[in-house]
Each structure stands twice: as C-alpha cells, then as structure tokens.
Amino acid sequence: MKEKYWSEEKIRKTGLLHLAVVLVAALISLKAGEMLQDTLPLSVREAGSALPPALCSGALYLFYKSRWDLSEYNLKKGFSRAAGALYIPVAGAFLALLNLLSLGEKGMTDGIVGRIVLLGIVCLLTGIFEEVIFRGLFQNMMCHLLKKKNRIYPVAASSLVFALLHLLNLTENPQFLLGTLTQVGYTFCLGMLLGTAYLISDSLWAVILLHGGFNFLGQFVSVFQTGGQQPVQGDIPLSAMVIQIAVMLPCIWIALKIRKRNFT
C-alpha cells in the first residue's frame, strides 16, 4: 500500500530544496502580480496585484499538503490557548489611530465605502499569501526538518525570512530606508506571535485573519487620501520608526509566554 505522505528520509534529503522552491515560487508570483497590476484600472490595481500571490500560495499548499503532513508538529489545542495573539489587532488599532491623527483635516470622504471594501480584499489576499507561505508551508517544513523538540526555531526562522524579504521594497523605493527597516523590525515581531499562535492552534485561517486585520488597520488611513493608496514620496521620521517597533516588540514576549505555557 502506498504511503500517504513522503517518508521522513525523503523529506530530510530534499527538504531544503523544497523550501527554496516555495520561496522562489512566492517571489515569482509577486512579480506576476506587479505585471498584472500595470494592466488594470487604477481603482483595482492593488487587488489585482495581490491575486496571483494568493492563488500561487494556495496551489503550493495543496500540492505539499498531499505529500508532507503539514500539521504533524502543531499542538491543535485551539486558538484559546494562544489568545495572547489578540495583541496583534490591539497594536494595529493603536497604530491606525496614530496614522489618523497625523492625517489632520487633509482627508477625503467621497467614495470611502468602496475604498474600505477594496482595502479589505487586498489585506485578506495578502494575509492568505503571507500566512500560507510562511506559516503553512515554510514553518511546517522547518518543523519536519528540525523535529518536535526544536519547535521555536522554525517559528523564528520563518519570521526572520518573512521580515528580511521586506528589504526587497528598497528596490522600488530606495529612499524609503527607515520605513523599510521599520517593516523588517515589526514584521519579525509580528511573525513570531503569528507563528506561535499557529503552532499552538493549528488554525491557518485564524492567523490569516489576524494578519489581514493588522494590515487593514495599518493601511486604513489610505482610504482617506486622495485617490486611495498613494506611493510614499519620502522616508518616515526616526520617531515613527521607534514608536512602531516599540508597539510591536511585546509580540515576542507574548509569543515566548504562550510557548512556555503550552510546552512546559
């Protein structure tokens, strides 16, 4: 009788190759999204660019789910055991409030409902792509390669790769150095808590919604700006960098507390 999943020996021998395949496919899908974006009307460009990566991540997950036991090393205790991850929307709401306060009276309200709906779609698609790739695939694959006793290392590794890939933003906006470094810092913190929550709960949709909600709150101010989301023309101030990273740093502490409560 044919085994349902690949053997541990096969995974051990080819695991790093498949990790590379996942990351390369993810980058290619992002490029495809950029190419599609240029062909679409301005009003739906953001949603259009987010669709190919989301579809690619779903296809990759279905392919590997039938070959790797992608949830073997998760605890499956339910999201209530990782409720500390609810700090993510709290932090997102705080940052959204700061952004709205900085907007002052320059905002616009015409067509705001449509822009809110479109932003929600974009954030959901982005959450699907990033969580399926980095938690559903990368983190689970690392768990297979490093075994149960080293669960914290796959979480840290997936969070680090997730954060460092944001450096690619410098290729399009090289002047946005502090802003990009801020993204690297707070996405690592975010990834640590999301990865831990997924490890405990075994709920990919829970972390997708948390991630999408955080992105929605972080970009909510854009719906009040003329023409919707606009490219950033200049770098962020150092004070904004410090505030954003300070708000997200507790994610690491909460992740460690959740891990200690569930693994000891």
XYZ file of N, CA and C in Angstrom:
792
model
N 0.840 -1.183 0.000
C 0.000 0.000 0.000
C 0.886 1.248 0.000
N 0.546 2.180 -0.855
C 1.355 3.394 -0.983
C 1.167 4.297 0.229
N 2.282 4.827 0.775
C 2.196 5.725 1.912
C 1.532 7.028 1.499
N 0.754 7.599 2.430
C 0.047 8.842 2.140
C 1.015 10.003 1.987
N 2.040 10.031 2.866
C 2.984 11.146 2.847
C 4.380 10.644 2.496
N 5.223 11.577 2.092
C 6.615 11.248 1.846
C 7.268 10.771 3.140
N 8.244 9.903 3.003
C 8.952 9.390 4.179
C 9.824 10.480 4.793
N 10.130 10.312 6.066
C 10.996 11.269 6.755
C 12.375 11.338 6.093
N 12.831 10.208 5.576
C 14.134 10.191 4.911
C 14.112 11.058 3.652
N 13.035 10.933 2.870
C 12.921 11.733 1.652
C 12.808 13.217 1.985
N 12.058 13.517 3.030
C 11.916 14.912 3.453
C 13.255 15.472 3.912
N 13.997 14.675 4.661
C 15.290 15.128 5.164
C 16.269 15.401 4.019
N 16.225 14.568 2.992
C 17.165 14.705 1.879
C 16.796 15.852 0.941
N 15.507 16.108 0.780
C 15.060 17.099 -0.220
C 14.385 18.314 0.398
N 14.315 18.366 1.742
C 13.565 19.413 2.406
C 14.028 20.823 2.073
N 15.348 21.045 2.097
C 15.874 22.380 1.815
C 15.574 22.799 0.381
N 15.607 21.846 -0.527
C 15.277 22.136 -1.916
C 13.831 22.611 -2.033
N 12.937 21.937 -1.319
C 11.524 22.314 -1.394
C 11.267 23.654 -0.702
N 12.011 23.953 0.350
C 11.914 25.280 0.961
C 12.282 26.358 -0.058
N 13.357 26.097 -0.808
C 13.793 27.049 -1.832
C 12.744 27.182 -2.932
N 12.130 26.067 -3.310
C 11.089 26.094 -4.340
C 9.922 26.975 -3.901
N 9.522 26.829 -2.649
C 8.410 27.618 -2.112
C 8.730 29.107 -2.170
N 9.939 29.481 -1.726
C 10.313 30.895 -1.701
C 10.446 31.467 -3.115
N 11.062 30.709 -4.023
C 11.218 31.188 -5.397
C 9.842 31.343 -6.058
N 8.969 30.363 -5.855
C 7.620 30.454 -6.424
C 6.873 31.658 -5.862
N 7.075 31.932 -4.577
C 6.427 33.085 -3.954
C 6.914 34.386 -4.591
N 8.215 34.490 -4.805
C 8.771 35.703 -5.421
C 8.290 35.866 -6.859
N 8.219 34.760 -7.594
C 7.733 34.824 -8.972
C 6.274 35.288 -9.006
N 5.470 34.785 -8.071
C 4.060 35.183 -8.036
C 3.913 36.660 -7.694
N 4.799 37.185 -6.839
C 4.772 38.616 -6.540
C 5.092 39.433 -7.784
N 6.072 38.964 -8.558
C 6.417 39.657 -9.804
C 5.263 39.586 -10.796
N 4.591 38.450 -10.851
C 3.430 38.317 -11.732
C 2.335 39.287 -11.323
N 2.178 39.461 -10.003
C 1.195 40.417 -9.517
C 1.524 41.835 -9.935
N 2.811 42.187 -9.897
C 3.237 43.514 -10.331
C 2.961 43.726 -11.822
N 3.219 42.693 -12.604
C 2.978 42.794 -14.049
C 1.483 42.936 -14.342
N 0.653 42.186 -13.626
C -0.791 42.282 -13.800
C -1.292 43.656 -13.382
N -0.694 44.190 -12.335
C -1.104 45.490 -11.813
C -1.030 46.582 -12.882
N -0.010 46.526 -13.703
C 0.189 47.558 -14.729
C -0.861 47.514 -15.829
N -1.605 46.421 -15.931
C -2.606 46.287 -16.994
C -4.013 46.617 -16.517
N -4.179 46.876 -15.225
C -5.516 47.056 -14.647
C -5.840 48.525 -14.420
N -7.129 48.854 -14.328
C -7.516 50.222 -13.973
C -6.965 50.594 -12.597
N -6.706 51.868 -12.403
C -6.090 52.329 -11.163
C -6.870 51.904 -9.932
N -8.195 51.890 -10.029
C -9.033 51.617 -8.851
C -8.889 50.200 -8.308
N -8.466 49.243 -9.158
C -8.372 47.849 -8.703
C -6.961 47.293 -8.824
N -5.983 48.148 -9.005
C -4.615 47.658 -9.189
C -4.088 46.907 -7.968
N -4.360 47.437 -6.786
C -3.847 46.789 -5.570
C -4.426 45.392 -5.414
N -5.734 45.259 -5.623
C -6.372 43.949 -5.506
C -5.863 43.004 -6.587
N -5.694 43.513 -7.795
C -5.202 42.683 -8.883
C -3.809 42.159 -8.639
N -2.948 43.010 -8.075
C -1.571 42.578 -7.815
C -1.495 41.557 -6.689
N -2.481 41.553 -5.794
C -2.470 40.611 -4.660
C -3.054 39.255 -5.022
N -3.760 39.181 -6.154
C -4.434 37.925 -6.505
C -3.483 36.804 -6.930
N -2.523 37.030 -7.849
C -1.618 35.926 -8.227
C -0.846 35.322 -7.051
N -0.278 36.131 -6.126
C 0.407 35.517 -4.988
C -0.518 34.663 -4.125
N -1.763 35.129 -3.915
C -2.699 34.353 -3.101
C -3.031 33.024 -3.772
N -3.265 33.052 -5.077
C -3.562 31.818 -5.812
C -2.364 30.879 -5.827
N -1.171 31.444 -5.994
C 0.054 30.631 -6.002
C 0.260 29.943 -4.663
N 0.074 30.686 -3.579
C 0.274 30.104 -2.247
C -0.727 28.983 -1.993
N -1.968 29.167 -2.442
C -2.966 28.117 -2.273
C -2.611 26.862 -3.051
N -2.128 27.037 -4.276
C -1.733 25.884 -5.095
C -0.552 25.147 -4.464
N 0.429 25.902 -3.975
C 1.582 25.280 -3.323
C 1.161 24.502 -2.078
N 0.253 25.081 -1.301
C -0.200 24.420 -0.074
C -0.911 23.107 -0.394
N -1.780 23.129 -1.392
C -2.485 21.903 -1.769
C -1.514 20.841 -2.273
N -0.491 21.274 -3.017
C 0.499 20.322 -3.532
C 1.262 19.657 -2.390
N 1.752 20.466 -1.459
C 2.573 19.898 -0.387
C 1.745 19.236 0.712
N 0.505 19.645 0.852
C -0.340 19.033 1.878
C -0.553 17.549 1.610
N -0.542 17.169 0.343
C -0.737 15.762 -0.012
C 0.562 14.964 0.049
N 1.687 15.652 0.329
C 2.990 14.975 0.343
C 3.704 15.090 1.694
N 3.488 16.204 2.403
C 4.020 16.379 3.755
C 2.831 16.411 4.707
N 3.016 15.900 5.901
C 1.979 16.067 6.924
C 2.194 17.445 7.538
N 1.552 18.453 6.960
C 1.874 19.833 7.295
C 1.447 20.257 8.702
N 0.628 19.474 9.357
C 0.218 19.857 10.718
C 0.711 18.879 11.786
N 1.637 18.013 11.398
C 2.081 16.955 12.318
C 2.663 17.510 13.608
N 3.370 18.621 13.528
C 4.073 19.134 14.704
C 3.325 20.265 15.399
N 2.088 20.531 14.990
C 1.278 21.530 15.670
C 0.483 20.881 16.795
N 0.159 21.661 17.815
C -0.486 21.092 19.003
C -1.985 20.890 18.841
N -2.634 21.679 17.990
C -4.067 21.539 17.734
C -4.884 21.703 19.011
N -4.512 22.671 19.843
C -5.220 22.900 21.103
C -6.296 23.973 20.985
N -6.459 24.555 19.823
C -7.450 25.601 19.662
C -6.867 26.980 19.910
N -7.484 27.979 19.307
C -6.919 29.315 19.385
C -6.982 29.890 20.796
N -7.870 29.383 21.637
C -7.975 29.922 23.004
C -6.670 29.749 23.770
N -5.863 28.756 23.402
C -4.579 28.540 24.077
C -3.526 29.538 23.599
N -3.860 30.289 22.562
C -2.932 31.301 22.040
C -3.626 32.659 21.963
N -4.532 32.892 22.908
C -5.338 34.116 22.875
C -4.495 35.380 23.010
N -3.275 35.240 23.505
C -2.395 36.399 23.604
C -2.108 37.032 22.257
N -2.327 36.265 21.168
C -2.111 36.803 19.826
C -3.104 37.905 19.491
N -4.152 38.042 20.294
C -5.104 39.132 20.088
C -4.462 40.488 20.357
N -3.231 40.480 20.876
C -2.490 41.740 20.981
C -2.263 42.347 19.595
N -2.233 41.519 18.557
C -1.959 41.991 17.193
C -2.991 43.018 16.735
N -4.311 42.726 16.808
C -5.265 43.768 16.405
C -5.260 44.979 17.329
N -4.916 44.768 18.604
C -4.820 45.906 19.525
C -3.693 46.839 19.079
N -2.538 46.257 18.764
C -1.412 47.057 18.283
C -1.756 47.726 16.959
N -2.438 46.998 16.072
C -2.836 47.566 14.793
C -3.782 48.737 14.951
N -4.723 48.623 15.885
C -5.669 49.710 16.133
C -4.951 50.944 16.678
N -3.974 50.730 17.544
C -3.213 51.854 18.100
C -2.436 52.579 16.999
N -1.783 51.812 16.128
C -1.031 52.420 15.025
C -1.966 53.120 14.040
N -3.156 52.530 13.802
C -4.128 53.166 12.911
C -4.581 54.503 13.478
N -4.782 54.551 14.798
C -5.188 55.799 15.441
C -4.120 56.870 15.283
N -2.862 56.484 15.461
C -1.770 57.448 15.276
C -1.743 57.972 13.843
N -1.958 57.075 12.881
C -1.965 57.492 11.476
C -3.109 58.456 11.181
N -4.277 58.161 11.743
C -5.424 59.029 11.507
C -5.220 60.401 12.139
N -4.613 60.433 13.322
C -4.345 61.709 13.974
C -3.352 62.540 13.171
N -2.391 61.867 12.535
C -1.394 62.590 11.743
C -1.984 63.119 10.442
N -3.138 62.543 10.022
C -3.770 62.978 8.785
C -4.364 64.374 8.911
N -4.835 64.700 10.108
C -5.422 66.018 10.340
C -6.698 66.208 9.544
N -6.846 67.349 8.893
C -8.047 67.677 8.129
C -7.830 67.507 6.624
N -6.786 66.784 6.251
C -6.463 66.643 4.828
C -7.210 65.499 4.161
N -7.948 64.716 4.936
C -8.585 63.542 4.369
C -9.793 63.855 3.525
N -10.203 62.867 2.723
C -11.394 62.992 1.892
C -12.326 61.839 2.219
N -13.626 62.034 2.027
C -14.611 61.010 2.377
C -15.422 60.539 1.176
N -15.292 61.142 0.003
C -16.036 60.713 -1.180
C -15.622 59.301 -1.591
N -16.610 58.426 -1.760
C -16.328 57.060 -2.187
C -15.601 56.233 -1.157
N -15.735 56.596 0.108
C -14.934 55.931 1.145
C -15.334 54.471 1.336
N -16.632 54.152 1.189
C -17.089 52.772 1.398
C -16.421 51.823 0.400
N -16.389 52.229 -0.855
C -15.755 51.394 -1.870
C -14.288 51.178 -1.602
N -13.610 52.227 -1.147
C -12.172 52.096 -0.869
C -11.919 51.215 0.350
N -12.821 51.261 1.335
C -12.686 50.392 2.512
C -12.854 48.924 2.104
N -13.870 48.651 1.266
C -14.098 47.274 0.804
C -12.899 46.773 0.007
N -12.395 47.600 -0.891
C -11.250 47.212 -1.711
C -10.019 46.958 -0.844
N -9.803 47.816 0.154
C -8.675 47.618 1.062
C -8.819 46.309 1.821
N -10.055 45.989 2.243
C -10.287 44.729 2.944
C -9.946 43.522 2.085
N -10.308 43.577 0.803
C -9.991 42.479 -0.118
C -8.484 42.332 -0.284
N -7.804 43.465 -0.483
C -6.344 43.443 -0.644
C -5.679 42.835 0.581
N -6.093 43.265 1.772
C -5.471 42.787 3.010
C -5.752 41.310 3.248
N -6.944 40.849 2.881
C -7.255 39.423 3.020
C -6.393 38.590 2.084
N -6.273 39.018 0.823
C -5.446 38.283 -0.135
C -3.982 38.276 0.291
N -3.509 39.412 0.797
C -2.120 39.477 1.275
C -1.922 38.575 2.473
N -2.907 38.559 3.388
C -2.818 37.679 4.553
C -2.781 36.214 4.152
N -3.598 35.846 3.166
C -3.595 34.462 2.674
C -2.215 34.104 2.127
N -1.688 34.957 1.259
C -0.391 34.676 0.651
C 0.706 34.528 1.706
N 0.838 35.510 2.576
C 1.968 35.523 3.504
C 1.849 34.444 4.575
N 0.647 34.183 5.062
C 0.500 33.162 6.100
C 0.613 31.750 5.544
N 0.066 31.518 4.358
C 0.195 30.183 3.761
C 1.658 29.890 3.446
N 2.357 30.880 2.884
C 3.760 30.667 2.532
C 4.627 30.515 3.772
N 4.529 31.438 4.718
C 5.497 31.473 5.812
C 5.098 30.642 7.029
N 3.815 30.476 7.299
C 3.403 29.630 8.410
C 2.958 28.252 7.900
N 2.042 28.239 6.950
C 1.511 26.966 6.478
C 2.540 26.083 5.801
N 3.486 26.704 5.074
C 4.489 25.924 4.353
C 5.868 26.013 4.998
N 6.468 27.203 5.001
C 7.855 27.335 5.461
C 8.021 26.851 6.903
N 7.183 27.329 7.802
C 7.312 26.939 9.214
C 7.069 25.453 9.412
N 6.035 24.916 8.773
C 5.760 23.483 8.915
C 6.880 22.631 8.337
N 7.441 23.059 7.207
C 8.553 22.315 6.624
C 9.770 22.335 7.540
N 10.034 23.494 8.155
C 11.147 23.580 9.099
C 10.911 22.692 10.316
N 9.657 22.565 10.749
C 9.347 21.665 11.866
C 9.721 20.233 11.516
N 9.444 19.823 10.286
C 9.804 18.475 9.845
C 11.322 18.295 9.845
N 12.030 19.312 9.412
C 13.485 19.192 9.294
C 14.184 19.249 10.647
N 13.613 19.989 11.596
C 14.265 20.174 12.897
C 13.654 19.352 14.017
N 12.508 18.709 13.765
C 11.840 17.816 14.712
C 11.139 18.585 15.834
N 10.343 17.843 16.617
C 9.469 18.448 17.614
C 10.207 19.260 18.669
N 11.335 18.769 19.139
C 11.991 19.410 20.277
C 12.478 20.816 19.949
N 12.550 21.156 18.678
C 13.057 22.468 18.286
C 11.977 23.352 17.670
N 10.744 23.248 18.150
C 9.634 23.987 17.537
C 9.874 25.490 17.471
N 10.558 26.077 18.453
C 10.748 27.527 18.462
C 11.635 27.977 17.315
N 12.536 27.136 16.846
C 13.444 27.513 15.764
C 12.719 27.669 14.430
N 11.789 26.783 14.077
C 11.025 27.023 12.850
C 10.230 28.322 12.891
N 9.672 28.651 14.048
C 8.928 29.906 14.182
C 9.856 31.091 13.950
N 11.032 31.057 14.584
C 11.992 32.151 14.440
C 12.523 32.228 13.009
N 12.785 31.073 12.404
C 13.329 31.062 11.033
C 12.321 31.618 10.036
N 11.064 31.197 10.144
C 10.045 31.693 9.218
C 9.811 33.183 9.422
N 9.876 33.629 10.672
C 9.693 35.055 10.969
C 10.844 35.883 10.411
N 12.055 35.349 10.511
C 13.224 36.074 10.021
C 13.197 36.197 8.494
N 12.885 35.101 7.812
C 12.822 35.147 6.348
C 11.691 36.078 5.908
N 10.555 35.978 6.584
C 9.409 36.851 6.303
C 9.795 38.320 6.444
N 10.551 38.634 7.491
C 10.964 40.019 7.731
C 11.983 40.488 6.700
N 13.000 39.662 6.442
C 14.083 40.077 5.551
C 13.613 40.270 4.108
N 12.586 39.542 3.698
C 12.085 39.702 2.333
C 11.497 41.093 2.111
N 11.152 41.792 3.194
C 10.651 43.155 3.040
C 11.753 44.119 2.585
N 13.007 43.686 2.677
C 14.098 44.517 2.157
C 13.989 44.702 0.645
N 13.253 43.811 -0.010
C 13.053 43.951 -1.454
C 12.311 45.232 -1.798
N 11.614 45.816 -0.819
C 10.913 47.077 -1.060
C 11.881 48.198 -1.434
N 13.139 48.038 -1.033
C 14.134 49.065 -1.344
C 14.447 49.114 -2.840
N 14.152 48.044 -3.559
C 14.413 48.061 -4.998
C 13.482 49.037 -5.716
N 12.289 49.243 -5.159
C 11.340 50.172 -5.765
C 11.384 51.546 -5.109
N 11.673 51.586 -3.816
C 11.710 52.854 -3.081
C 13.001 52.935 -2.263
N 14.149 53.124 -2.927
C 15.427 53.149 -2.205
C 15.534 54.299 -1.199
N 14.722 55.334 -1.387
C 14.752 56.456 -0.458
C 14.001 56.140 0.839
N 13.265 55.039 0.832
C 12.422 54.682 1.978
C 13.173 53.728 2.911
N 14.386 54.107 3.308
C 15.257 53.225 4.079
C 14.727 52.978 5.489
N 14.453 54.056 6.241
C 13.958 53.886 7.611
C 12.614 53.159 7.615
N 11.774 53.484 6.650
C 10.477 52.823 6.578
C 10.619 51.331 6.325
N 11.551 50.961 5.451
C 11.774 49.547 5.152
C 12.368 48.817 6.345
N 13.339 49.434 7.017
C 13.919 48.816 8.213
C 12.871 48.665 9.318
N 11.953 49.619 9.382
C 10.856 49.514 10.346
C 9.985 48.313 10.020
N 9.687 48.126 8.721
C 8.918 46.958 8.299
C 9.617 45.664 8.688
N 10.926 45.613 8.470
C 11.689 44.409 8.818
C 11.578 44.134 10.315
N 11.701 45.186 11.113
C 11.637 45.017 12.563
C 10.282 44.563 13.049
N 9.231 45.260 12.627
C 7.926 44.902 13.190
C 7.333 43.649 12.559
N 7.729 43.313 11.312
C 7.227 42.065 10.740
C 7.883 40.846 11.383
N 9.121 40.993 11.855
C 9.722 39.884 12.602
C 8.952 39.654 13.901
N 8.660 40.735 14.617
C 7.882 40.617 15.862
C 6.505 40.020 15.575
N 5.859 40.517 14.537
C 4.542 40.012 14.147
C 4.609 38.535 13.797
N 5.630 38.155 13.024
C 5.776 36.766 12.618
C 5.987 35.820 13.787
N 6.722 36.269 14.802
C 6.940 35.429 15.984
C 5.629 35.092 16.678
N 4.751 36.082 16.821
C 3.482 35.836 17.504
C 2.514 35.053 16.625
N 2.465 35.386 15.340
C 1.596 34.633 14.436
C 2.050 33.177 14.320
N 3.367 32.979 14.219
C 3.897 31.625 14.108
C 3.614 30.793 15.344
N 3.739 31.407 16.511
C 3.452 30.695 17.757
C 1.972 30.377 17.872
N 1.124 31.349 17.508
C -0.316 31.117 17.559
C -0.721 29.985 16.632
N -0.116 29.937 15.446
C -0.430 28.864 14.510
C 0.064 27.518 15.030
N 1.240 27.520 15.624
C 1.811 26.285 16.160
C 0.924 25.692 17.248
N 0.358 26.556 18.085
C -0.483 26.087 19.188
C -1.867 25.684 18.694
N -2.461 26.524 17.849
C -3.865 26.338 17.474
C -4.070 25.442 16.257
N -3.049 25.343 15.394
C -3.159 24.617 14.133
C -4.271 25.203 13.254
N -4.519 26.507 13.413
C -5.571 27.172 12.636
C -4.938 28.191 11.702
N -4.812 27.824 10.439
C -4.218 28.723 9.458
C -5.133 29.915 9.192
N -6.440 29.678 9.185
C -7.371 30.780 8.939
C -7.342 31.805 10.068
N -7.093 31.358 11.287
C -7.022 32.309 12.406
C -5.880 33.295 12.207
N -4.694 32.795 11.827
C -3.562 33.704 11.648
C -3.702 34.521 10.359
N -4.386 33.973 9.355
C -4.658 34.750 8.141
C -5.517 35.967 8.484
N -6.561 35.746 9.271
C -7.459 36.849 9.637
C -6.759 37.848 10.551
N -5.927 37.366 11.467
C -5.166 38.275 12.325
C -4.219 39.133 11.492
N -3.520 38.502 10.587
C -2.560 39.219 9.742
C -3.285 40.200 8.820
N -4.354 39.732 8.184
C -5.112 40.609 7.306
C -5.712 41.784 8.055
N -6.200 41.520 9.269
C -6.758 42.596 10.078
C -5.714 43.613 10.486
N -4.524 43.136 10.819
C -3.434 44.045 11.180
C -3.058 44.929 9.995
N -2.943 44.329 8.822
C -2.629 45.110 7.619
C -3.722 46.130 7.317
N -4.982 45.708 7.497
C -6.112 46.613 7.247
C -6.040 47.833 8.153
N -5.792 47.601 9.425
C -5.709 48.713 10.362
C -4.509 49.606 10.050
N -3.384 48.972 9.686
C -2.187 49.743 9.394
C -2.323 50.618 8.160
N -3.161 50.180 7.203
C -3.323 50.929 5.952
C -4.642 51.693 5.882
N -5.403 51.672 6.968
C -6.734 52.266 6.952
C -6.711 53.744 6.593
N -5.660 54.437 7.016
C -5.571 55.871 6.733
C -5.563 56.144 5.232
N -5.144 55.158 4.437
C -5.038 55.377 2.987
C -6.392 55.636 2.335
N -7.488 55.148 2.940
C -8.800 55.338 2.316
C -9.249 56.793 2.398
N -8.588 57.586 3.240
C -8.934 58.999 3.358
C -8.038 59.886 2.505
N -7.091 59.266 1.814
C -6.169 60.034 1.000
C -6.668 60.118 -0.429
N -6.369 61.188 -1.085
C -6.841 61.413 -2.444
C -6.404 60.286 -3.366
N -7.365 59.657 -4.023
C -7.045 58.585 -4.974
C -6.750 57.266 -4.314
N -7.063 57.142 -3.012
C -6.800 55.873 -2.335
C -5.356 55.762 -1.924
N -4.796 54.562 -1.992
C -3.441 54.330 -1.536
C -2.454 54.996 -2.487
N -1.542 55.778 -1.927
C -0.564 56.506 -2.718
C 0.840 56.037 -2.364
N 1.756 55.998 -3.328
C 3.126 55.636 -3.018
C 3.757 56.664 -2.104
N 4.555 56.186 -1.183
C 5.209 57.078 -0.240
C 6.306 57.847 -0.964
N 6.292 59.186 -0.810
C 7.247 60.023 -1.523
C 8.541 60.220 -0.740
N 8.472 60.140 0.571
C 9.656 60.352 1.386
C 9.730 59.338 2.505
N 10.851 59.328 3.199
C 11.049 58.379 4.280
C 10.271 58.803 5.516
N 10.089 57.862 6.446
C 9.399 58.187 7.689
C 10.401 58.781 8.677
N 9.955 59.580 9.638
C 10.865 60.116 10.645
C 11.333 59.022 11.597
N 12.467 59.262 12.224
C 13.022 58.289 13.173
C 12.065 58.026 14.327
N 11.350 59.054 14.756
C 10.404 58.882 15.863
C 9.311 57.877 15.507
N 8.840 57.917 14.248
C 7.812 56.967 13.817
C 8.366 55.542 13.811
N 9.611 55.397 13.408
C 10.257 54.086 13.410
C 10.319 53.521 14.828
N 10.730 54.344 15.775
C 10.859 53.903 17.171
C 9.495 53.511 17.732
N 8.474 54.327 17.471
C 7.140 54.057 18.011
C 6.586 52.748 17.469
N 6.693 52.543 16.154
C 6.123 51.338 15.549
C 6.806 50.074 16.056
N 8.121 50.090 16.150
C 8.824 48.900 16.628
C 8.548 48.673 18.111
N 8.468 49.767 18.891
C 8.172 49.637 20.319
C 6.792 49.024 20.542
N 5.825 49.397 19.708
C 4.477 48.856 19.833
C 4.453 47.361 19.521
N 5.315 46.922 18.600
C 5.299 45.527 18.171
C 6.226 44.616 18.965
N 7.186 45.168 19.680
C 8.125 44.338 20.448
C 7.440 43.398 21.449
N 6.352 43.817 22.120
C 5.687 42.882 23.039
C 5.225 41.587 22.383
N 5.102 41.563 21.052
C 4.707 40.324 20.366
C 5.686 39.194 20.669
N 6.982 39.517 20.742
C 7.983 38.486 21.024
C 7.811 37.961 22.441
N 7.616 38.871 23.396
C 7.422 38.467 24.799
C 6.175 37.602 24.944
N 5.078 38.003 24.289
C 3.839 37.232 24.362
C 4.026 35.858 23.729
N 4.727 35.805 22.602
C 4.984 34.523 21.939
C 5.752 33.571 22.850
N 6.753 34.093 23.547
C 7.540 33.254 24.461
C 6.699 32.783 25.642
N 5.803 33.647 26.119
C 4.919 33.262 27.226
C 3.956 32.157 26.781
N 3.403 32.299 25.584
C 2.494 31.268 25.075
C 3.227 29.950 24.924
N 4.437 30.011 24.390
C 5.231 28.794 24.207
C 5.526 28.128 25.556
N 5.909 28.909 26.537
C 6.246 28.359 27.838
C 5.030 27.695 28.483
N 3.852 28.316 28.317
C 2.641 27.782 28.923
C 2.198 26.479 28.269
N 2.471 26.326 26.987
C 1.974 25.159 26.268
C 2.987 24.045 26.079
N 4.277 24.335 26.258
C 5.303 23.324 26.004
C 6.065 22.883 27.239
N 5.734 23.466 28.388
C 6.442 23.068 29.613
C 5.485 22.587 30.657
